[in-house]
Amino acid sequence: MTQSITNPLRVGLRQERVISPQCLVIFGASGDLTHRKLVPALFELFNQRRLPSEFALLGCARRKWTNEEFRSKMEDALGSTVANNPIAWKQFSEGLFYQSIDLQHPEDLVKLKERLEDIDRIRATHGNRTFYFSVSPDFYGSGCKALASAGLLSDPKRSRIVIEKPFGRDFGTAQSLNRLVQSCANESQVFRIDHYLGKETVQNILVLRFANAIFEPIWNRNYISNVQITASETVGVEERAGYYESSGALRDMVQNHLTQMLALTAMEPPGHFDPEAIRNEKAKVLQAARLADEIEPSNCCVRGQYGTGGTDLNPLSAYRDEPGVNPNSTTETYVAMKLFIDNWRWQGVPFYVRTGKRLPKRLSEVVLTFREAPVHLFEAVGGAPTSNQLILRIQPNEGAEFKFDVKSPGSGMRSRPVEMEFSYEDSFGEPSDEGYVRLLADAMLGDPTLFTRSDEVEAAWRLYTPLLEMIQDTPWQLPVHNYESRTWGPAAADSLLARDNLLWRRP
Ligand code: BG6
């Protein structure tokens, strides 16, 4: 029986880590991310009493809104969350301000500076500022330059920049963007956000591995035969064709979210729990990772694109028929690939990574499959041996499960796989916070542990460069295979594993 216990991490956060007086400036405040994720996360922090009373949010975008219009748009977007808590919203929304601005216009920067000084006076925010870029990635570099030239990044202790993904489009552009950003601010001021790192279960990979004595000794090539990392979604491209057409699943999901899960799963233990020690180990493992076939990358990567599907009652359109998508598009909505990590721990262990839209289930998980028992003692009496598996469930049903064989009841000696399970909800009794709650708090606290450092982001892009180049220069070598909506991707992805005598897990 599981018992409900208090989550010590949360209590710890509330008690020990206090956000200083702060003005959070969001560029791109009229966009989707602000009302869908950022403002709800800030309101949650407010309700958890983790925001200081000297807090302000300055929404910035080109639209000519007033403070009142911005507040009411956010209120509408939060819907029932506000309706259920009108008093808290009233208090919180008093700290919401809006400024119409174009970062490319120097006169607008003068206005921004004055506005921030004003807010410092009204809300006692003491000149502490976190600038959040939720704009088109084309403006990350010029935006940083504009802030630096206005002197808004000159104090490394009081000013930070948060940059959304994608950070660059490939290795070369990520490197140039890093140089540009670092010419405007110290690396310690830069917070490259990947919302997967804000997920409780992604962080739990570290705790599970390094706080338990039983896992680390077997977490290597001697015991693990392969690792599968999956992020599958049921949704299609929705209203994001403009962005997605030039990104595709490789840039949208693999280079960041899946690679971060891989890094946490495969990294060496850090010397101590310190942001740089952790990020050093993540960078090292990414530098040791490579495509399984570097000479012929098409042998280890499959791209797919969803076609029609669904039911007569609920038909689903093909990617190419979605609004805003080129009818001849070759953008991939599915990727599967095989990687190796060339180090002592993982030499020869395949890491299979896959992600796709319009698959049958929404789920993200890491599955470690252990080697078979060396002797099949019970085979002769009808016990077909299975491999033990440890499944880290990132979402939904956050938790973990371990699969192992037991004797089936009865007179024979047949074995059967069963599961031992841990569920966050059963054990802790409360749903985990959205990733943005944790990450916004950490950025304002100046804790970079869960943000991607410049060398990590470059190593991640470098890993996929041969594929990105092939897609651009000789796309016929990496064709997009069509797959029916709400199926598990193209048959070619199954063949990728079949060649190694394996199957994808069908959760
Ligand atoms: C985003 C991608 O970063 O992650 C989206 O741009 C994707 O395309 C989303 O849908 C998935 O996030 P989550 O948290 O729902 O798994």
PDB file of N, CA, C and O in Angstrom, residues 117 179 240 338 469:
ATOM      1  N   GLU A 117      12.529  51.750 -15.057  1.00  0.00           N
ATOM      2  CA  GLU A 117      12.852  52.566 -13.873  1.00  0.00           C
ATOM      3  C   GLU A 117      11.588  52.961 -13.116  1.00  0.00           C
ATOM      4  O   GLU A 117      11.546  52.956 -11.891  1.00  0.00           O
ATOM      5  N   ARG A 179      28.129  33.058 -29.788  1.00  0.00           N
ATOM      6  CA  ARG A 179      29.151  34.128 -29.773  1.00  0.00           C
ATOM      7  C   ARG A 179      28.489  35.480 -29.602  1.00  0.00           C
ATOM      8  O   ARG A 179      28.931  36.302 -28.800  1.00  0.00           O
ATOM      9  N   ARG A 240       0.540  25.796 -35.874  1.00  0.00           N
ATOM     10  CA  ARG A 240       1.938  26.243 -35.854  1.00  0.00           C
ATOM     11  C   ARG A 240       2.683  25.941 -37.152  1.00  0.00           C
ATOM     12  O   ARG A 240       3.911  25.819 -37.150  1.00  0.00           O
ATOM     13  N   LYS A 338      19.009   5.749 -34.438  1.00  0.00           N
ATOM     14  CA  LYS A 338      19.839   4.918 -33.566  1.00  0.00           C
ATOM     15  C   LYS A 338      21.153   5.654 -33.339  1.00  0.00           C
ATOM     16  O   LYS A 338      21.772   6.134 -34.295  1.00  0.00           O
ATOM     17  N   GLU A 469      22.359  18.158 -42.787  1.00  0.00           N
ATOM     18  CA  GLU A 469      22.996  18.456 -44.083  1.00  0.00           C
ATOM     19  C   GLU A 469      22.420  17.576 -45.180  1.00  0.00           C
ATOM     20  O   GLU A 469      22.177  18.033 -46.292  1.00  0.00           O
TER      21      GLU A 469
END
